[in-house]
mmCIF file of C-alpha atoms in Angstrom:
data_model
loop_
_atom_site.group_PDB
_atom_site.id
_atom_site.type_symbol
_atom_site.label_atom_id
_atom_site.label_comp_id
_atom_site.label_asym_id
_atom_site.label_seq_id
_atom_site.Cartn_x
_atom_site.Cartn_y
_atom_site.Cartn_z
ATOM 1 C CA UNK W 221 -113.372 -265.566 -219.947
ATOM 2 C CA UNK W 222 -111.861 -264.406 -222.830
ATOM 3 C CA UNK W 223 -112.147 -260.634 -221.955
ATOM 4 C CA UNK W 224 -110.202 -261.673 -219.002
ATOM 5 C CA UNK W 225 -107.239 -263.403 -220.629
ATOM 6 C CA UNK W 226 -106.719 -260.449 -223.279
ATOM 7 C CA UNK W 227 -106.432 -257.987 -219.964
ATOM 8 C CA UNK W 228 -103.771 -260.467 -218.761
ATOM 9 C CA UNK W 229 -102.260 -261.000 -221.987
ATOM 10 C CA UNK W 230 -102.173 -256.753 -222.595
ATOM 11 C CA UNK W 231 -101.300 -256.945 -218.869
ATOM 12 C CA UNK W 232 -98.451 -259.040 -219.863
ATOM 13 C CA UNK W 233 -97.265 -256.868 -222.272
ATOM 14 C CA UNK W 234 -96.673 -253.607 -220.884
ATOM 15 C CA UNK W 235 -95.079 -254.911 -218.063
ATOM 16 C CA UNK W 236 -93.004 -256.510 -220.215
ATOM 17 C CA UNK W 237 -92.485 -253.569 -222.332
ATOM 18 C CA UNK W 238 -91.716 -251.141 -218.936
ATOM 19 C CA UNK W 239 -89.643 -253.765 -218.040
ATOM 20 C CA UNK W 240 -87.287 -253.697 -221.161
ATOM 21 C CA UNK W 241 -87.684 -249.401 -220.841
ATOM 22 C CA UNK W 242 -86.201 -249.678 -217.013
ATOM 23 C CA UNK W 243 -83.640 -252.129 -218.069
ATOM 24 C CA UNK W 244 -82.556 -249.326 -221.033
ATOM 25 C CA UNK W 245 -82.593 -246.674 -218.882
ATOM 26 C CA UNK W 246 -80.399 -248.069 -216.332
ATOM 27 C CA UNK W 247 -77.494 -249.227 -219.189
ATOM 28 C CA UNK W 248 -78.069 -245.669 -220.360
ATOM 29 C CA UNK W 249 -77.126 -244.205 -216.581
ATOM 30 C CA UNK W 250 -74.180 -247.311 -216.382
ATOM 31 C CA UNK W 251 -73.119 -245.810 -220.060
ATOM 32 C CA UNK W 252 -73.160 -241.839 -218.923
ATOM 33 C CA UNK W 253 -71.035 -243.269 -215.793
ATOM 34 C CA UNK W 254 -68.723 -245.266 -217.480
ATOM 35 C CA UNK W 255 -67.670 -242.332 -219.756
ATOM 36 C CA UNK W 256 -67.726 -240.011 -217.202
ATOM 37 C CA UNK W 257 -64.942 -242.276 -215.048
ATOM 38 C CA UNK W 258 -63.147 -243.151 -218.463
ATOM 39 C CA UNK W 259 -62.786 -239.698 -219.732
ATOM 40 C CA UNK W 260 -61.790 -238.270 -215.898
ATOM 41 C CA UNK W 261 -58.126 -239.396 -216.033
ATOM 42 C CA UNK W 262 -56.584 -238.020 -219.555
ATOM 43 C CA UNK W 263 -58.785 -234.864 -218.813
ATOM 44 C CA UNK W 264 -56.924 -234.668 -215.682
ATOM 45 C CA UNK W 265 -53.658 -235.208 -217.277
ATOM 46 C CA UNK W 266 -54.603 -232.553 -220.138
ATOM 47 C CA UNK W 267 -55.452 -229.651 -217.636
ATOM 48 C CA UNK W 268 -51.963 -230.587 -215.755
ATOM 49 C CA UNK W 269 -50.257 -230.401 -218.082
ATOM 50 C CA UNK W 270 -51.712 -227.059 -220.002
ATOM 51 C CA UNK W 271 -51.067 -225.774 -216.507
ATOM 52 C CA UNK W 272 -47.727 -226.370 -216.203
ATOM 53 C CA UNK W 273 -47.093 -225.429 -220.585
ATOM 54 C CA UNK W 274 -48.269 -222.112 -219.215
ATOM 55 C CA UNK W 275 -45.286 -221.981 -216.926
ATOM 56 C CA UNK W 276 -42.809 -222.354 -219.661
ATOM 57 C CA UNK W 277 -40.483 -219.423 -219.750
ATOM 58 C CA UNK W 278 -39.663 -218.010 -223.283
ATOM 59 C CA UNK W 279 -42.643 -219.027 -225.156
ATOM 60 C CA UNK W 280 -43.700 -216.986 -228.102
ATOM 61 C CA UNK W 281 -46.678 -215.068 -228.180
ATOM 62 C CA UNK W 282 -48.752 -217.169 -230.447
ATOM 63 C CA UNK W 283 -47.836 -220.479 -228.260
ATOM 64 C CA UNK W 284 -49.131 -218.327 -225.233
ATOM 65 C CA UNK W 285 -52.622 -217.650 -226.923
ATOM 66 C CA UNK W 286 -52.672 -221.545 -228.135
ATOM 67 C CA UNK W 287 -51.694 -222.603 -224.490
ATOM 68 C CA UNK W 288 -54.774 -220.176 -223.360
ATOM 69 C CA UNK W 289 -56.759 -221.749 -225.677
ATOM 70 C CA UNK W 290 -55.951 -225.305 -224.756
ATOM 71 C CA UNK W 291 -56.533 -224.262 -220.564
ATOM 72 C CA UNK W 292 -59.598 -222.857 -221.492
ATOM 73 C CA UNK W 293 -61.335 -225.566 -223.682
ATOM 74 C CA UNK W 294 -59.921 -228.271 -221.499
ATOM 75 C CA UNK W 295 -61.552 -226.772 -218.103
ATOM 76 C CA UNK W 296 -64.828 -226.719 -220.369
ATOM 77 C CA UNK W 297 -64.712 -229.932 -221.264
ATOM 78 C CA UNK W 298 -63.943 -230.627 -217.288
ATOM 79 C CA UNK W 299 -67.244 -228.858 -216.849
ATOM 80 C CA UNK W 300 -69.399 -230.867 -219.343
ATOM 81 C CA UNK W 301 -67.745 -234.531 -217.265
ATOM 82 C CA UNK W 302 -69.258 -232.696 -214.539
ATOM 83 C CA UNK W 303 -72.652 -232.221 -215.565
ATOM 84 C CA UNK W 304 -72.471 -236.028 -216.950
ATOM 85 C CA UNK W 305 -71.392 -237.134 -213.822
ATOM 86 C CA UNK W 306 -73.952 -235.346 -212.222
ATOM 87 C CA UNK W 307 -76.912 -236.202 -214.423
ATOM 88 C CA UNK W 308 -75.791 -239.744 -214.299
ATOM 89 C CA UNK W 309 -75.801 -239.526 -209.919
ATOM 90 C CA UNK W 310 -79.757 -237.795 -210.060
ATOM 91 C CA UNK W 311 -81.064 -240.059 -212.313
ATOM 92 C CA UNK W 312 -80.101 -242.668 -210.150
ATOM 93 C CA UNK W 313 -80.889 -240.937 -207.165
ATOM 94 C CA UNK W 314 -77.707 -241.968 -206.197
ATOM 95 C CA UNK W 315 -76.905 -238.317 -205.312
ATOM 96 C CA UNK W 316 -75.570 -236.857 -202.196
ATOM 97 C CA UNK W 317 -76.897 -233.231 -200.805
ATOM 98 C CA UNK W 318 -74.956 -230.855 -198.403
ATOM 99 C CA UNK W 319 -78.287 -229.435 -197.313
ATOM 100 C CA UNK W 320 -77.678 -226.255 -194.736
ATOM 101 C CA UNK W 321 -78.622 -222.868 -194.492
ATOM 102 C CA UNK W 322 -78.065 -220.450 -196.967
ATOM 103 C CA UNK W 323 -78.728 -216.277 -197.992
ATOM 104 C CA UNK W 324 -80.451 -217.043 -201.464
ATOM 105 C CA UNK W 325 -79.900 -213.247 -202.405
ATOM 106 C CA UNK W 326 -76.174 -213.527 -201.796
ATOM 107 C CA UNK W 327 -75.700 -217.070 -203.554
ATOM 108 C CA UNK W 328 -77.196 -214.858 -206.368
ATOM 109 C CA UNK W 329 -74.865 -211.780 -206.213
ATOM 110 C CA UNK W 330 -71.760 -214.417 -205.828
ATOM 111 C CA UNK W 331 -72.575 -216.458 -208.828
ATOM 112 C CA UNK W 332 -73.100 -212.824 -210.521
ATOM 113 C CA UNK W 333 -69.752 -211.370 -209.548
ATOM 114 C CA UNK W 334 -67.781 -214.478 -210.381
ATOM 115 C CA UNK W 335 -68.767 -214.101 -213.628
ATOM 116 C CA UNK W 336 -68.752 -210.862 -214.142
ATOM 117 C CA UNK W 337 -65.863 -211.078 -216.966
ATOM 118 C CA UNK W 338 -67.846 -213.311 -219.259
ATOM 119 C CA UNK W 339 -70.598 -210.681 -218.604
ATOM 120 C CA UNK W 340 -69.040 -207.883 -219.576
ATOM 121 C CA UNK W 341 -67.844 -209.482 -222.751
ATOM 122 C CA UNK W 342 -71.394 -210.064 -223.456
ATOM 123 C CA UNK W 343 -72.570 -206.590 -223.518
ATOM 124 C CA UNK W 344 -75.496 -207.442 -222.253
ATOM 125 C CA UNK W 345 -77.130 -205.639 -219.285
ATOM 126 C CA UNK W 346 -77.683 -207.621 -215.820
ATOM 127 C CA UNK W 347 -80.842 -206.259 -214.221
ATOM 128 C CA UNK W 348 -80.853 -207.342 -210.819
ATOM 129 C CA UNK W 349 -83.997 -207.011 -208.297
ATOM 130 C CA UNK W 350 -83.524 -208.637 -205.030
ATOM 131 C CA UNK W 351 -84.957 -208.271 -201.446
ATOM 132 C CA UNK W 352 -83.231 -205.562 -199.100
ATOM 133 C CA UNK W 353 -82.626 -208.514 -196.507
ATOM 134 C CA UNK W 354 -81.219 -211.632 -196.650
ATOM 135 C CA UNK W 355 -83.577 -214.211 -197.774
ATOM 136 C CA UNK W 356 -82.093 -217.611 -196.167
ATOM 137 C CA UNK W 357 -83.129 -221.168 -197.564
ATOM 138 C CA UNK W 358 -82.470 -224.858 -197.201
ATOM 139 C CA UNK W 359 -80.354 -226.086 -199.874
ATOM 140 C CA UNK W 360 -76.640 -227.445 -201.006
ATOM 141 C CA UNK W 361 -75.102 -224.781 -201.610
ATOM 142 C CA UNK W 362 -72.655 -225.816 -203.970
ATOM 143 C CA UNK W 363 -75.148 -227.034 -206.353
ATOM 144 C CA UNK W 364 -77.442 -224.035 -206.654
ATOM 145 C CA UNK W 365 -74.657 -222.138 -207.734
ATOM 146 C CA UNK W 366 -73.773 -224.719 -209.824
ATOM 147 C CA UNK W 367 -77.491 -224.409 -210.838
ATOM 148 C CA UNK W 368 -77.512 -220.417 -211.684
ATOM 149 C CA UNK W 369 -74.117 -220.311 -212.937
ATOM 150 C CA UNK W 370 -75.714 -222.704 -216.095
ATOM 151 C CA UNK W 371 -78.562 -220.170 -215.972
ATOM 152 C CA UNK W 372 -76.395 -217.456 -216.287
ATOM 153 C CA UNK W 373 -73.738 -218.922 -218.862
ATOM 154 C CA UNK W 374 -77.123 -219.551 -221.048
ATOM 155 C CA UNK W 375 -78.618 -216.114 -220.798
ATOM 156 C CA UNK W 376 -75.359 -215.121 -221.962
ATOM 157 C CA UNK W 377 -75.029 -217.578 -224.679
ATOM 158 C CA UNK W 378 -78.293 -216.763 -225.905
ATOM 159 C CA UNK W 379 -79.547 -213.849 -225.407
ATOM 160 C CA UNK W 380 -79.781 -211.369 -228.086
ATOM 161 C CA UNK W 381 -77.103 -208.878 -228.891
ATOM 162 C CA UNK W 382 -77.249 -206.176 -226.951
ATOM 163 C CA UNK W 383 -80.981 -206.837 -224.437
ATOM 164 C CA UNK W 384 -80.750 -206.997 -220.792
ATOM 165 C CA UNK W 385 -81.280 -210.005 -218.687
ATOM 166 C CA UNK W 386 -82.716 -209.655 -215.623
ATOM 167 C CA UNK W 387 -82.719 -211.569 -212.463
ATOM 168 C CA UNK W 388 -85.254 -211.270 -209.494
ATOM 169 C CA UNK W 389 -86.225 -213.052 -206.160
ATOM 170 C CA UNK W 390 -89.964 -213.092 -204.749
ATOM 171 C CA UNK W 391 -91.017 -214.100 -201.735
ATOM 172 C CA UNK W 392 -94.198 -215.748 -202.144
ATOM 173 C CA UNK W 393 -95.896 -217.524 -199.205
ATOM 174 C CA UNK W 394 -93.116 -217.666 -197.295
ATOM 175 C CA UNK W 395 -91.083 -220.036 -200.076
ATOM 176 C CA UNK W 396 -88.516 -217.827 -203.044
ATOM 177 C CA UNK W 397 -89.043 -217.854 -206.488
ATOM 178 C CA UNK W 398 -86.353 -217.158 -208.600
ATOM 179 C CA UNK W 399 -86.409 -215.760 -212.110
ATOM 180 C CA UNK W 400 -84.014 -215.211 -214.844
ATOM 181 C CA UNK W 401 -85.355 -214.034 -218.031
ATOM 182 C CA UNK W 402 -84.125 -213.015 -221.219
ATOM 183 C CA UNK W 403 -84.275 -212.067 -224.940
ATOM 184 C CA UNK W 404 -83.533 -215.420 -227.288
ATOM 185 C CA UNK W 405 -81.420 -213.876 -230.131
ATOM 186 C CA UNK W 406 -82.502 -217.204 -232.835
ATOM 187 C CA UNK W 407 -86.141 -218.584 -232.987
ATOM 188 C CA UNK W 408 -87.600 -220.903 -230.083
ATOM 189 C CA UNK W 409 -88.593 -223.571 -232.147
ATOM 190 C CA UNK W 410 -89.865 -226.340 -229.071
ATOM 191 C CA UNK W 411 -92.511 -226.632 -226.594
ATOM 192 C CA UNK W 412 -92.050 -226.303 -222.760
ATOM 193 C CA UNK W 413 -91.926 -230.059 -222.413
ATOM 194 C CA UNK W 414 -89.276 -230.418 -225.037
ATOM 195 C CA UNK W 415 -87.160 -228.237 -223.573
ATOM 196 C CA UNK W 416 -86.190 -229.500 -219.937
ATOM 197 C CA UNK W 417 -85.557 -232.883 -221.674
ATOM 198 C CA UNK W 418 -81.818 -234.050 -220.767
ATOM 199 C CA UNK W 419 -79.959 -232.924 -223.857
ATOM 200 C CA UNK W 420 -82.562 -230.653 -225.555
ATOM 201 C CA UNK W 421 -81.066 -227.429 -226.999
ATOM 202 C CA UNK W 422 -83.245 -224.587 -227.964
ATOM 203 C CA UNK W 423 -80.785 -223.408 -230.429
ATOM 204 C CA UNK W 424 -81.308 -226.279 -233.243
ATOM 205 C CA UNK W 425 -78.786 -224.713 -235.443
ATOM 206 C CA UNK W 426 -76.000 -225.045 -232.919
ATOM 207 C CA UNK W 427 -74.266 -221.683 -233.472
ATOM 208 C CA UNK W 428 -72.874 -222.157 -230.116
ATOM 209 C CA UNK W 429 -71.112 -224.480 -227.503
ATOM 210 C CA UNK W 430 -73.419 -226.902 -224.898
ATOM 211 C CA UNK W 431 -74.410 -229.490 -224.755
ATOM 212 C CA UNK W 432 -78.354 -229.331 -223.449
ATOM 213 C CA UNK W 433 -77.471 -231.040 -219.687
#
């Protein structure tokens, strides 16, 4: 008998405890959405108005460069409402998906070309190795480029000075496997678990922007 009541009692307990850890989590997700709303409309107002700064005749060349600065850290900061937004939507499971047919090898070379710029600033080398023929999927589109463009911007955050980062897709057992590897240019200081964690940065030190979403 009084086995039986300490089972109930520990029993108790953790459900009361994962009780108390779902009721966190959820004002954590009502938290990430409330500042993603609240911080939607003066962003908005920011990039409009940058935008139309830019349009401003006679303005000297430094003003240009600060108004290029100001357009380009506000449409980052856009980005990172985004990914809040986002992360606050999937963890909820609240979130909606466009699923349809797509060519997986030309989602990649899109997502590749459109950011060509930032990867020729890099110096780094892009080593691409995909299939001869289309290799179509079912996914949302919009998202998985979403998905390799973060991929992409990290390789190119973190990669070190001057490697190559390369990209392939395998068809294995009639599902594709996509790969992007890459040369850290700091120490990997975690463990695989650590590192998918919402907000988990590999780069401790913080030498550059992002925020681990």
């Amino acid at each position: 008998m009084g086995n039986k009541k300490t089972y109930e009692d520990i029993d108790k307990g953790f459900n009361a405890s994962l009780e108390e850890q779902m009721k966190a989590e959820r004002m954590k997700i009502q938290l990430v959405t409330n500042v993603s709303h609240d911080l939607k409309t003066p962003l908005t107002s920011i990039i409009s108005y940058t935008e139309l700064l830019s349009k401003e005749e006679n303005l000297t060349d430094t003003a240009k460069e600060y108004v290029g600065i100001l357009a380009d850290k506000s449409n980052r900061l856009k980005n990172i409402v985004a990914d809040l937004f986002d992360l606050a939507k999937s963890t909820s499971g609240d979130i909606q998906l466009d699923l349809e047919t797509i060519d997986l090898k030309k989602l990649i070379e899109q997502t590749v070309a459109d950011m060509e710029d930032d990867i020729v600033k890099s110096g780094l080398q892009f080593k691409l190795k995909l299939p001869a023929s289309q290799v179509l999927i079912k996914a949302d589109g919009k998202k998985m480029y979403r998905v390799f463009q973060n991929l992409i911007d990290n390789a190119i955050k973190y990669a070190l000075e001057g490697t190559r980062v390369f990209i392939d897709i395998d068809e294995i057992d009639h599902q594709a496997l996509v790969s992007i590897k890459n040369t850290a240019g700091y120490e990997m200081d975690f463990t695989s678990e650590e590192i998918i964690q919402r907000f988990s940065r590999g780069d401790l030190s913080r030498t550059t922007e992002g925020s681990g979403l």
